[in-house]
Short mmCIF file of C-alpha atoms and ligand atoms in Angstrom, two decimals:
data_model
loop_
_atom_site.label_atom_id
_atom_site.label_comp_id
_atom_site.label_asym_id
_atom_site.label_seq_id
_atom_site.Cartn_x
_atom_site.Cartn_y
_atom_site.Cartn_z
CA UNK A 1 114.46 82.11 92.64
CA UNK A 2 116.70 80.56 90.01
CA UNK A 3 115.07 80.53 86.59
CA UNK A 4 112.46 83.04 87.66
CA UNK A 5 111.49 85.53 84.99
CA UNK A 6 112.70 89.03 85.70
CA UNK A 7 110.11 91.75 85.41
CA UNK A 8 112.11 94.85 84.72
CA UNK A 9 110.21 98.02 85.62
CA UNK A 10 113.11 100.37 86.17
CA UNK A 11 113.64 101.80 82.68
CA UNK A 12 114.34 105.25 84.10
CA UNK A 13 117.38 103.82 85.85
CA UNK A 14 118.72 102.19 82.73
CA UNK A 15 117.56 100.07 79.80
CA UNK A 16 118.74 96.90 78.13
CA UNK A 17 120.62 97.46 74.87
CA UNK A 18 118.59 96.61 71.76
CA UNK A 19 120.04 93.71 69.75
CA UNK A 20 120.15 95.91 66.62
CA UNK A 21 122.23 98.39 68.57
CA UNK A 22 124.64 95.69 69.74
CA UNK A 23 124.95 94.41 66.17
CA UNK A 24 125.75 97.90 64.92
CA UNK A 25 128.40 98.34 67.62
CA UNK A 26 130.32 95.06 67.32
CA UNK A 27 132.40 95.82 64.19
CA UNK A 28 133.79 98.88 65.96
CA UNK A 29 135.33 96.75 68.68
CA UNK A 30 136.90 94.16 66.45
CA UNK A 31 137.40 95.46 62.90
CA UNK A 32 137.08 99.22 62.71
CA UNK A 33 138.93 99.88 65.91
CA UNK A 34 141.26 102.52 64.48
CA UNK A 35 141.78 105.74 66.35
CA UNK A 36 139.79 108.32 64.39
CA UNK A 37 142.66 110.79 64.80
CA UNK A 38 144.99 108.58 62.74
CA UNK A 39 145.27 108.88 58.99
CA UNK A 40 145.24 105.28 57.75
CA UNK A 41 142.12 103.87 56.20
CA UNK A 42 140.83 101.77 59.12
CA UNK A 43 140.84 104.97 61.13
CA UNK A 44 138.77 106.64 58.46
CA UNK A 45 136.10 103.98 59.04
CA UNK A 46 135.91 105.05 62.66
CA UNK A 47 135.73 108.69 61.71
CA UNK A 48 132.90 108.04 59.26
CA UNK A 49 131.02 106.05 61.85
CA UNK A 50 131.18 108.93 64.32
CA UNK A 51 130.02 111.37 61.67
CA UNK A 52 127.07 109.12 60.85
CA UNK A 53 126.10 108.90 64.52
CA UNK A 54 126.33 112.66 64.77
CA UNK A 55 123.87 113.00 61.90
CA UNK A 56 121.50 110.49 63.51
CA UNK A 57 121.65 112.33 66.84
CA UNK A 58 121.21 115.77 65.27
CA UNK A 59 118.19 114.56 63.33
CA UNK A 60 116.52 113.28 66.49
CA UNK A 61 116.82 116.73 68.08
CA UNK A 62 116.23 118.99 65.10
CA UNK A 63 119.83 120.21 65.40
CA UNK A 64 122.71 120.51 62.96
CA UNK A 65 125.28 117.71 63.14
CA UNK A 66 128.05 120.12 64.06
CA UNK A 67 126.09 121.12 67.14
CA UNK A 68 126.38 117.62 68.61
CA UNK A 69 129.29 116.70 70.91
CA UNK A 70 129.71 113.18 72.23
CA UNK A 71 130.46 112.70 75.90
CA UNK A 72 130.65 109.91 78.45
CA UNK A 73 127.00 110.30 79.44
CA UNK A 74 124.36 112.48 81.02
CA UNK A 75 126.39 113.51 84.05
CA UNK A 76 129.30 114.73 81.97
CA UNK A 77 126.96 116.58 79.62
CA UNK A 78 125.25 118.32 82.53
CA UNK A 79 128.57 119.21 84.16
CA UNK A 80 129.96 120.52 80.90
CA UNK A 81 126.90 122.57 80.01
CA UNK A 82 126.62 124.22 83.41
CA UNK A 83 130.26 124.72 84.36
CA UNK A 84 131.23 125.50 80.77
CA UNK A 85 128.62 128.23 80.34
CA UNK A 86 129.17 129.58 83.86
CA UNK A 87 132.94 130.00 83.43
CA UNK A 88 132.76 131.32 79.87
CA UNK A 89 130.20 133.97 80.75
CA UNK A 90 131.41 134.98 84.17
CA UNK A 91 132.09 138.53 83.06
CA UNK A 92 128.44 138.96 82.12
CA UNK A 93 127.10 137.74 85.44
CA UNK A 94 127.22 135.07 88.10
CA UNK A 95 123.58 134.04 88.48
CA UNK A 96 122.18 130.66 87.49
CA UNK A 97 118.57 129.54 87.70
CA UNK A 98 117.58 125.90 88.05
CA UNK A 99 114.77 123.95 89.69
CA UNK A 100 114.49 122.12 92.99
CA UNK A 101 113.81 118.78 91.29
CA UNK A 102 116.81 118.46 88.99
CA UNK A 103 118.96 115.38 88.80
CA UNK A 104 121.95 115.47 91.13
CA UNK A 105 124.25 115.90 88.12
CA UNK A 106 122.70 119.36 87.80
CA UNK A 107 122.05 120.14 91.48
CA UNK A 108 125.47 119.15 92.74
CA UNK A 109 127.14 121.00 89.87
CA UNK A 110 125.20 124.13 90.82
CA UNK A 111 126.16 123.65 94.46
CA UNK A 112 129.80 123.35 93.40
CA UNK A 113 129.51 126.62 91.48
CA UNK A 114 128.02 128.30 94.55
CA UNK A 115 131.31 127.57 96.29
CA UNK A 116 133.05 129.19 93.33
CA UNK A 117 131.17 132.44 93.83
CA UNK A 118 128.15 131.88 91.61
CA UNK A 119 124.64 132.48 92.87
CA UNK A 120 121.99 129.91 92.19
CA UNK A 121 118.22 130.19 92.40
CA UNK A 122 116.40 126.87 92.86
CA UNK A 123 112.89 127.37 91.53
CA UNK A 124 110.10 125.67 93.45
CA UNK A 125 107.66 123.34 91.73
CA UNK A 126 103.95 122.81 92.24
CA UNK A 127 102.46 119.68 93.81
CA UNK A 128 102.86 117.87 90.48
CA UNK A 129 106.47 118.88 89.96
CA UNK A 130 105.84 121.61 87.39
CA UNK A 131 107.96 124.74 87.16
CA UNK A 132 105.85 127.87 86.64
CA UNK A 133 107.17 129.96 83.71
CA UNK A 134 105.99 133.16 85.45
CA UNK A 135 108.07 132.26 88.50
CA UNK A 136 111.08 131.66 86.27
CA UNK A 137 110.68 135.04 84.64
CA UNK A 138 110.51 136.75 88.04
CA UNK A 139 113.71 135.07 89.16
CA UNK A 140 115.73 136.52 86.28
CA UNK A 141 118.14 139.32 87.19
CA UNK A 142 120.60 141.28 85.06
CA UNK A 143 123.26 138.90 86.38
CA UNK A 144 121.53 135.73 85.12
CA UNK A 145 123.69 133.87 82.60
CA UNK A 146 122.14 130.42 82.53
CA UNK A 147 118.79 128.75 83.08
CA UNK A 148 118.88 124.98 83.43
CA UNK A 149 115.61 123.08 83.80
CA UNK A 150 115.14 119.39 83.13
CA UNK A 151 112.92 118.29 80.26
CA UNK A 152 111.25 115.52 82.24
CA UNK A 153 111.81 114.38 85.78
CA UNK A 154 113.42 111.00 86.40
CA UNK A 155 111.47 110.19 89.55
CA UNK A 156 107.92 111.40 89.01
CA UNK A 157 108.00 111.69 85.22
CA UNK A 158 106.63 115.23 85.10
CA UNK A 159 107.27 116.90 81.74
CA UNK A 160 108.18 120.56 82.11
CA UNK A 161 106.86 123.30 79.79
CA UNK A 162 110.23 123.47 78.03
CA UNK A 163 109.21 125.53 75.00
CA UNK A 164 107.69 128.19 77.24
CA UNK A 165 110.66 128.25 79.59
CA UNK A 166 112.99 128.40 76.59
CA UNK A 167 111.05 131.32 75.13
CA UNK A 168 111.48 133.27 78.36
CA UNK A 169 115.21 132.58 78.35
CA UNK A 170 115.42 133.66 74.73
CA UNK A 171 113.48 136.84 75.43
CA UNK A 172 115.99 137.80 78.13
CA UNK A 173 118.98 136.60 76.06
CA UNK A 174 119.98 134.02 78.65
CA UNK A 175 121.35 130.60 77.75
CA UNK A 176 118.88 127.78 78.27
CA UNK A 177 120.07 124.26 79.05
CA UNK A 178 117.84 121.26 79.54
CA UNK A 179 118.70 117.84 80.92
CA UNK A 180 116.70 115.69 78.51
CA UNK A 181 118.09 112.38 79.72
CA UNK A 182 114.63 110.98 80.52
CA UNK A 183 112.81 112.60 77.62
CA UNK A 184 114.56 111.18 74.56
CA UNK A 185 112.22 108.83 72.74
CA UNK A 186 109.29 109.71 74.98
CA UNK A 187 108.54 113.23 73.79
CA UNK A 188 109.29 114.82 70.43
CA UNK A 189 112.15 117.28 70.79
CA UNK A 190 112.96 120.16 68.49
CA UNK A 191 115.74 122.29 69.92
CA UNK A 192 115.13 125.14 67.49
CA UNK A 193 111.38 125.40 68.00
CA UNK A 194 111.76 124.96 71.76
CA UNK A 195 114.48 127.60 72.14
CA UNK A 196 116.97 125.19 73.65
CA UNK A 197 120.63 126.27 73.60
CA UNK A 198 122.11 123.22 75.29
CA UNK A 199 120.68 119.74 75.82
CA UNK A 200 122.07 116.69 77.63
CA UNK A 201 121.29 113.12 76.73
CA UNK A 202 122.51 109.66 77.70
CA UNK A 203 122.38 106.54 75.51
CA UNK A 204 121.69 103.97 78.22
CA UNK A 205 118.29 105.51 78.94
CA UNK A 206 117.04 104.71 75.45
CA UNK A 207 118.31 101.20 74.73
CA UNK A 208 121.85 102.27 73.90
CA UNK A 209 125.09 101.48 75.72
CA UNK A 210 126.21 102.91 79.06
CA UNK A 211 129.09 105.35 79.17
CA UNK A 212 127.98 107.31 76.11
CA UNK A 213 126.06 110.54 75.87
CA UNK A 214 125.96 113.79 74.03
CA UNK A 215 125.63 117.49 74.58
CA UNK A 216 123.89 119.61 71.99
CA UNK A 217 125.46 123.07 71.93
CA UNK A 218 123.77 125.58 69.70
CA UNK A 219 126.11 127.34 67.32
CA UNK A 220 127.46 130.52 68.87
CA UNK A 221 126.99 129.55 72.53
CA UNK A 222 129.96 130.67 74.60
CA UNK A 223 131.17 127.68 76.57
CA UNK A 224 134.43 126.56 78.16
CA UNK A 225 135.73 123.05 77.73
CA UNK A 226 135.33 120.62 80.60
CA UNK A 227 137.72 117.87 79.48
CA UNK A 228 141.05 119.24 78.34
CA UNK A 229 143.55 117.32 76.25
CA UNK A 230 143.51 116.38 72.60
CA UNK A 231 141.60 118.06 69.80
CA UNK A 232 138.73 115.60 69.51
CA UNK A 233 135.13 116.73 68.97
CA UNK A 234 136.25 119.83 67.12
CA UNK A 235 138.59 120.80 69.96
CA UNK A 236 135.77 120.96 72.46
CA UNK A 237 135.94 117.60 74.22
CA UNK A 238 139.24 115.82 74.54
CA UNK A 239 139.65 112.07 74.75
CA UNK A 240 139.79 109.30 72.17
CA UNK A 241 136.26 108.77 70.99
CA UNK A 242 134.24 105.85 72.33
CA UNK A 243 133.52 104.78 68.78
CA UNK A 244 131.43 101.69 69.42
CA UNK A 245 129.50 103.57 72.09
CA UNK A 246 128.88 106.50 69.80
CA UNK A 247 127.75 104.17 67.02
CA UNK A 248 125.40 102.53 69.52
CA UNK A 249 124.05 105.89 70.63
CA UNK A 250 123.38 106.88 67.02
CA UNK A 251 121.59 103.65 66.22
CA UNK A 252 119.59 103.72 69.46
CA UNK A 253 118.44 107.32 69.12
CA UNK A 254 117.43 106.70 65.52
CA UNK A 255 115.34 103.70 66.56
CA UNK A 256 113.75 105.28 69.62
CA UNK A 257 112.71 108.47 67.82
CA UNK A 258 111.42 106.73 64.68
CA UNK A 259 107.83 106.59 65.94
CA UNK A 260 107.49 108.41 69.24
CA UNK A 261 103.68 108.70 69.29
CA UNK A 262 103.14 105.04 68.38
CA UNK A 263 105.74 103.75 70.78
CA UNK A 264 104.59 105.97 73.65
CA UNK A 265 100.98 104.92 73.13
CA UNK A 266 101.93 101.29 73.56
CA UNK A 267 103.91 101.92 76.74
CA UNK A 268 101.27 104.32 78.08
CA UNK A 269 98.52 101.72 77.68
CA UNK A 270 100.43 99.27 79.87
CA UNK A 271 101.30 101.98 82.38
CA UNK A 272 97.72 103.23 82.62
CA UNK A 273 96.42 99.74 83.28
CA UNK A 274 99.02 99.34 86.00
CA UNK A 275 98.14 102.70 87.62
CA UNK A 276 94.42 101.98 87.59
CA UNK A 277 94.86 98.47 88.91
CA UNK A 278 97.19 99.45 91.72
CA UNK A 279 95.12 102.41 92.88
CA UNK A 280 91.97 100.28 92.81
CA UNK A 281 93.51 97.37 94.70
CA UNK A 282 95.47 99.25 97.37
CA UNK A 283 93.87 101.77 99.74
CA UNK A 284 95.83 104.75 101.03
CA UNK A 285 97.85 105.02 97.87
CA UNK A 286 98.51 108.20 95.96
CA UNK A 287 99.90 108.95 92.55
CA UNK A 288 102.96 111.20 92.61
CA UNK A 289 103.62 113.56 89.72
CA UNK A 290 101.37 115.10 87.15
CA UNK A 291 98.45 112.92 86.03
CA UNK A 292 98.63 114.24 82.45
CA UNK A 293 102.00 115.79 81.75
CA UNK A 294 104.11 112.77 82.52
CA UNK A 295 106.40 110.36 80.72
CA UNK A 296 104.49 107.47 79.16
CA UNK A 297 106.34 104.80 81.13
CA UNK A 298 106.43 106.47 84.54
CA UNK A 299 104.34 105.40 87.51
CA UNK A 300 105.28 106.81 90.90
CA UNK A 301 103.03 105.97 93.81
CA UNK A 302 103.19 106.31 97.59
CA UNK A 303 101.70 103.77 99.94
CA UNK A 304 101.09 105.14 103.38
CA UNK A 305 102.42 103.42 106.52
CA UNK A 306 105.20 101.44 104.85
CA UNK A 307 108.77 101.98 103.76
CA UNK A 308 110.13 101.65 100.25
CA UNK A 309 113.22 99.52 100.72
CA UNK A 310 111.28 96.72 102.35
CA UNK A 311 108.87 96.90 99.41
CA UNK A 312 111.74 96.62 96.92
CA UNK A 313 113.19 93.61 98.76
CA UNK A 314 109.90 91.75 98.57
CA UNK A 315 109.35 92.73 94.93
CA UNK A 316 112.87 91.59 94.11
CA UNK A 317 112.01 88.28 95.72
CA UNK A 318 109.31 87.98 93.06
CA UNK A 319 111.71 89.03 90.31
CA UNK A 320 110.31 92.55 90.01
CA UNK A 321 112.85 95.38 89.63
CA UNK A 322 111.67 98.78 90.83
CA UNK A 323 112.96 101.76 92.79
CA UNK A 324 111.91 104.06 95.62
CA UNK A 325 112.38 107.59 96.95
CA UNK A 326 112.67 106.32 100.53
CA UNK A 327 115.42 107.74 102.71
CA UNK A 328 116.45 104.22 103.69
CA UNK A 329 117.78 103.44 100.20
CA UNK A 330 119.24 106.76 99.26
CA UNK A 331 122.83 106.28 100.43
CA UNK A 332 122.61 109.66 102.13
CA UNK A 333 119.58 108.51 104.13
CA UNK A 334 117.72 111.56 102.87
CA UNK A 335 114.32 111.13 101.29
CA UNK A 336 113.88 112.04 97.63
CA UNK A 337 114.40 115.76 97.11
CA UNK A 338 111.94 115.58 94.24
CA UNK A 339 109.08 114.16 96.29
CA UNK A 340 109.77 116.63 99.11
CA UNK A 341 109.79 119.52 96.61
CA UNK A 342 106.27 118.54 95.52
CA UNK A 343 105.23 118.98 99.16
CA UNK A 344 104.93 115.30 99.98
CA UNK A 345 105.41 114.70 103.73
CA UNK A 346 108.57 112.77 104.63
CA UNK A 347 106.67 109.70 105.92
CA UNK A 348 104.77 109.39 102.67
CA UNK A 349 107.84 109.86 100.51
CA UNK A 350 109.23 106.97 102.52
CA UNK A 351 106.60 104.67 101.07
CA UNK A 352 107.10 105.70 97.47
CA UNK A 353 107.57 103.22 94.68
CA UNK A 354 108.64 104.01 91.15
CA UNK A 355 107.80 101.61 88.35
CA UNK A 356 109.07 102.73 84.96
CA UNK A 357 107.89 100.73 81.99
CA UNK A 358 109.49 100.30 78.62
CA UNK A 359 110.34 97.85 75.90
CA UNK A 360 111.33 95.13 78.35
CA UNK A 361 107.68 94.88 79.46
CA UNK A 362 104.61 93.01 78.29
CA UNK A 363 101.01 92.99 79.43
CA UNK A 364 101.84 89.84 81.34
CA UNK A 365 104.30 91.83 83.47
CA UNK A 366 101.54 94.23 84.40
CA UNK A 367 99.37 91.28 85.46
CA UNK A 368 102.13 89.90 87.68
CA UNK A 369 102.78 93.23 89.38
CA UNK A 370 99.06 93.71 89.93
CA UNK A 371 98.97 90.34 91.60
CA UNK A 372 102.13 90.68 93.70
CA UNK A 373 102.17 94.31 94.79
CA UNK A 374 98.93 94.41 96.84
CA UNK A 375 100.17 91.39 98.82
CA UNK A 376 103.52 92.99 99.49
CA UNK A 377 101.90 96.21 100.68
CA UNK A 378 99.45 94.32 102.89
CA UNK A 379 102.23 92.22 104.43
CA UNK A 380 104.29 95.28 105.33
CA UNK A 381 101.30 97.21 106.60
CA UNK A 382 100.49 94.31 108.89
CA UNK A 383 103.76 94.88 110.69
CA UNK A 384 103.66 98.67 110.61
CA UNK A 385 102.91 100.49 113.87
CA UNK A 386 101.52 103.39 111.83
CA UNK A 387 98.98 101.36 109.96
CA UNK A 388 97.62 99.91 113.14
CA UNK A 389 97.27 103.31 114.75
CA UNK A 390 95.52 104.69 111.78
CA UNK A 391 93.19 101.65 111.71
CA UNK A 392 92.20 102.24 115.30
CA UNK A 393 91.30 105.78 114.47
CA UNK A 394 89.08 104.35 111.81
CA UNK A 395 91.07 106.14 109.16
CA UNK A 396 91.78 103.40 106.75
CA UNK A 397 92.14 99.72 105.98
CA UNK A 398 89.52 97.49 104.47
CA UNK B 1 123.76 93.81 100.15
CA UNK B 2 122.26 92.00 103.15
CA UNK B 3 123.50 88.81 104.77
CA UNK B 4 121.41 85.65 104.48
CA UNK B 5 120.56 86.00 108.14
CA UNK B 6 119.19 89.51 107.64
CA UNK B 7 117.15 88.33 104.67
CA UNK B 8 115.86 85.40 106.69
CA UNK B 9 114.70 87.65 109.53
CA UNK B 10 113.31 90.15 107.05
CA UNK B 11 111.32 87.58 105.11
CA UNK B 12 110.28 85.49 108.10
CA UNK B 13 110.27 88.00 110.91
CA UNK B 14 109.93 86.42 114.37
CA UNK B 15 107.60 87.96 116.90
CA UNK B 16 105.68 90.38 114.71
CA UNK B 17 102.63 91.81 116.38
CA UNK B 18 101.49 93.24 119.66
CA UNK B 19 101.11 91.91 123.17
CA UNK B 20 97.81 92.75 124.74
CA UNK B 21 98.28 94.39 128.11
CA UNK B 22 102.01 94.41 127.58
CA UNK B 23 104.00 95.19 130.71
CA UNK B 24 106.36 97.47 128.84
CA UNK B 25 105.97 99.29 125.54
CA UNK B 26 108.70 101.28 123.82
CA UNK B 27 108.09 103.32 120.73
CA UNK B 28 111.13 104.93 119.14
CA UNK B 29 111.65 106.95 116.03
CA UNK B 30 114.74 106.97 113.96
CA UNK B 31 116.37 110.38 113.85
CA UNK B 32 118.43 109.40 110.84
CA UNK B 33 115.90 108.27 108.30
CA UNK B 34 112.57 108.76 110.05
CA UNK B 35 111.46 105.21 110.75
CA UNK B 36 109.44 103.93 113.68
CA UNK B 37 109.70 100.84 115.84
CA UNK B 38 107.39 99.71 118.60
CA UNK B 39 108.47 97.01 121.06
CA UNK B 40 106.08 95.15 123.40
CA UNK B 41 107.36 93.16 126.38
CA UNK B 42 105.66 90.73 128.69
CA UNK B 43 107.56 90.58 131.98
CA UNK B 44 107.05 88.07 134.76
CA UNK B 45 109.30 87.81 137.83
CA UNK B 46 111.86 90.09 136.23
CA UNK B 47 112.06 87.83 133.19
CA UNK B 48 111.06 88.83 129.63
CA UNK B 49 108.61 86.05 128.85
CA UNK B 50 107.45 87.46 125.54
CA UNK B 51 108.57 90.16 123.16
CA UNK B 52 106.87 91.43 120.02
CA UNK B 53 107.34 94.30 117.61
CA UNK B 54 105.84 96.44 114.90
CA UNK B 55 108.18 98.30 112.59
CA UNK B 56 107.87 100.88 109.87
CA UNK B 57 111.25 100.79 108.23
CA UNK B 58 113.77 99.19 105.93
CA UNK B 59 114.83 95.58 105.65
CA UNK B 60 117.56 96.07 108.26
CA UNK B 61 115.10 97.69 110.67
CA UNK B 62 112.64 94.82 110.35
CA UNK B 63 115.39 92.20 110.70
CA UNK B 64 116.87 94.06 113.70
CA UNK B 65 113.47 94.18 115.43
CA UNK B 66 113.00 90.52 114.79
CA UNK B 67 116.46 89.61 116.09
CA UNK B 68 116.28 91.95 119.09
CA UNK B 69 112.99 90.47 120.26
CA UNK B 70 114.48 86.99 119.86
CA UNK B 71 117.55 87.97 121.88
CA UNK B 72 115.68 89.42 124.86
CA UNK B 73 113.18 86.61 125.25
CA UNK B 74 113.83 84.57 128.36
CA UNK B 75 116.37 87.04 129.68
CA UNK B 76 116.24 88.90 132.99
CA UNK B 77 115.59 92.61 132.64
CA UNK B 78 119.22 93.30 133.52
CA UNK B 79 120.40 90.95 130.78
CA UNK B 80 117.88 92.29 128.28
CA UNK B 81 119.09 95.82 128.99
CA UNK B 82 122.60 94.72 128.02
CA UNK B 83 121.54 93.56 124.54
CA UNK B 84 123.34 96.14 122.47
CA UNK B 85 122.84 97.16 118.90
CA UNK B 86 126.20 95.54 118.10
CA UNK B 87 124.91 92.28 119.55
CA UNK B 88 121.85 92.53 117.33
CA UNK B 89 123.97 93.30 114.28
CA UNK B 90 126.37 90.47 115.07
CA UNK B 91 123.55 88.00 115.52
CA UNK B 92 122.38 89.08 112.06
CA UNK B 93 125.85 88.27 110.67
CA UNK B 94 126.54 91.92 110.11
CA UNK B 95 124.76 94.93 108.70
CA UNK B 96 126.02 97.29 106.01
CA UNK B 97 127.69 100.28 107.76
CA UNK B 98 125.00 102.67 106.59
CA UNK B 99 122.38 100.41 108.18
CA UNK B 100 123.90 100.18 111.65
CA UNK B 101 121.56 102.89 112.90
CA UNK B 102 118.63 100.57 112.25
CA UNK B 103 119.97 98.21 114.91
CA UNK B 104 120.40 101.18 117.26
CA UNK B 105 116.69 101.71 116.89
CA UNK B 106 116.08 98.17 118.16
CA UNK B 107 118.32 98.66 121.18
CA UNK B 108 116.58 101.89 122.03
CA UNK B 109 113.15 100.32 121.59
CA UNK B 110 114.01 97.57 124.07
CA UNK B 111 115.40 100.10 126.55
CA UNK B 112 112.34 102.26 126.28
CA UNK B 113 110.02 99.28 126.83
CA UNK B 114 112.01 98.18 129.89
CA UNK B 115 111.91 101.67 131.37
CA UNK B 116 108.23 101.95 130.60
CA UNK B 117 107.78 98.84 132.74
CA UNK B 118 110.02 100.17 135.48
CA UNK B 119 108.22 103.49 135.66
CA UNK B 120 104.85 101.76 135.76
CA UNK B 121 106.14 99.70 138.67
CA UNK B 122 107.23 102.85 140.46
CA UNK B 123 110.92 102.12 139.89
CA UNK B 124 113.61 104.49 138.72
CA UNK B 125 114.12 104.25 134.98
CA UNK B 126 117.58 103.01 134.08
CA UNK B 127 119.87 105.54 132.50
CA UNK B 128 121.06 104.98 128.94
CA UNK B 129 124.75 104.21 129.14
CA UNK B 130 125.11 105.59 125.70
CA UNK B 131 122.44 108.24 125.35
CA UNK B 132 124.02 109.69 122.24
CA UNK B 133 123.49 106.67 120.14
CA UNK B 134 123.15 109.01 117.19
CA UNK B 135 126.92 109.16 117.28
CA UNK B 136 126.88 105.73 115.74
CA UNK B 137 124.89 107.26 112.96
CA UNK B 138 127.35 109.97 112.23
CA UNK B 139 130.04 107.36 112.01
CA UNK B 140 128.06 105.26 109.62
CA UNK B 141 126.63 107.94 107.39
CA UNK B 142 129.53 107.90 105.00
CA UNK B 143 129.16 107.53 101.29
S1 FES C 401 115.07 102.11 108.92
FE1 FES C 401 115.70 103.63 107.48
S2 FES C 401 117.61 102.84 106.88
FE2 FES C 401 116.90 101.29 108.17
#
């Protein structure tokens, strides 16, 4: 290993921080470190920096700056949006609608609220991971107070029909939250046009720092606080502001939304070449997620007869960073709830591999993966009892 | 996450493959995560003269199969039966707690192959001393 070049294809897990972002952040560690709540002038610098980041973030979403609240990241934003709206609107009803393929920050929050007496409907998705707006509308009751559906899925990259779902929520006067953690910089977002009342985002998914995120809360939305304490963020989110992080978020979101179509086209070209190459070179492979409505950098594929963790170990040996929906890597030893929700059989979800491309990648990286991956799959299939069986039945192999 | 020994047996697995006309074959599935292991034994004069495997599973499962087949080679059936999942894990210089069930799979595969042989020979299958090996799993499924 040693000086081996790392091929990073796990941008949906996290991204590197852009040098411009780091440069923008540094003065706020060393010079302008004042607590924005203080009145002396170095504190004013911090305050101004946060305001500027708020403007940058608002602009990226089509929101007003005073609708942006900085948080510690996507999980906090999701928790705040869902618990905050649930508790503040409890008198109106106790029903929440979400989807089966949400991030755990949403799913586990909903499960927590179920213990608190709320009722939650988990909408199914089709084989590509899409929520059907008609099914959403049918699930609405007079007790429904919140609909929370992710903008784009982190595992299979499927982009949900957010504007349509938002319009249904609006029609029924129900708050609509979307976890847009994966979508920022990949799809143009306009919270007003898309009828979004609350939106979560996280800086480290778009070349900003970890530990910083934001929640967009439309003016007038009734929401409880999640973090109690001081009067920061207009009394809605206590805690001394992570100034350098917020500055980094602002810079990063400005950069990543500057040219979404151009940037996506570049990433998509690499991704498409990778998809084509892999599917052509490896038999018994299937693309997971929607072929069209998917994030530009996302490639999720299942290889039959093999298991994902062993694939990752071999890829890591070649310096390739990827992830899998296999039960064996999940910590809970459960296969990916997203893949299962699309109807994928457990054995096939076991052999899933997610490669998410982004600015760390070049065409050369695609070449390397195209060279390495078929060998890895072949090696593991050679030792798989399933592959052999299937070969005997004349089902597969070349 | 894995010891060097696990990585060694994962990357250079010993005894991968099948034995034609094996005397005992054991195929086991993992109740915890859904993986499959198939063990082939060649048995002459009550001695395991060859052992091979095929595994569909994680790095720990592949390394455990490799180590388990190494450990039973040359042993009498009675000795081979005594090769426990802990022995496999120890020989691998440890497994992460959540991966202990992968070594259980290896122990069960060996047992099943031995009993397959015994039944074919018209002998009573040996009884699992610890039939509820899933209990290990419950213990290790913490996070
Ligand atoms: S075989 Fe699934 S965790 Fe080891």
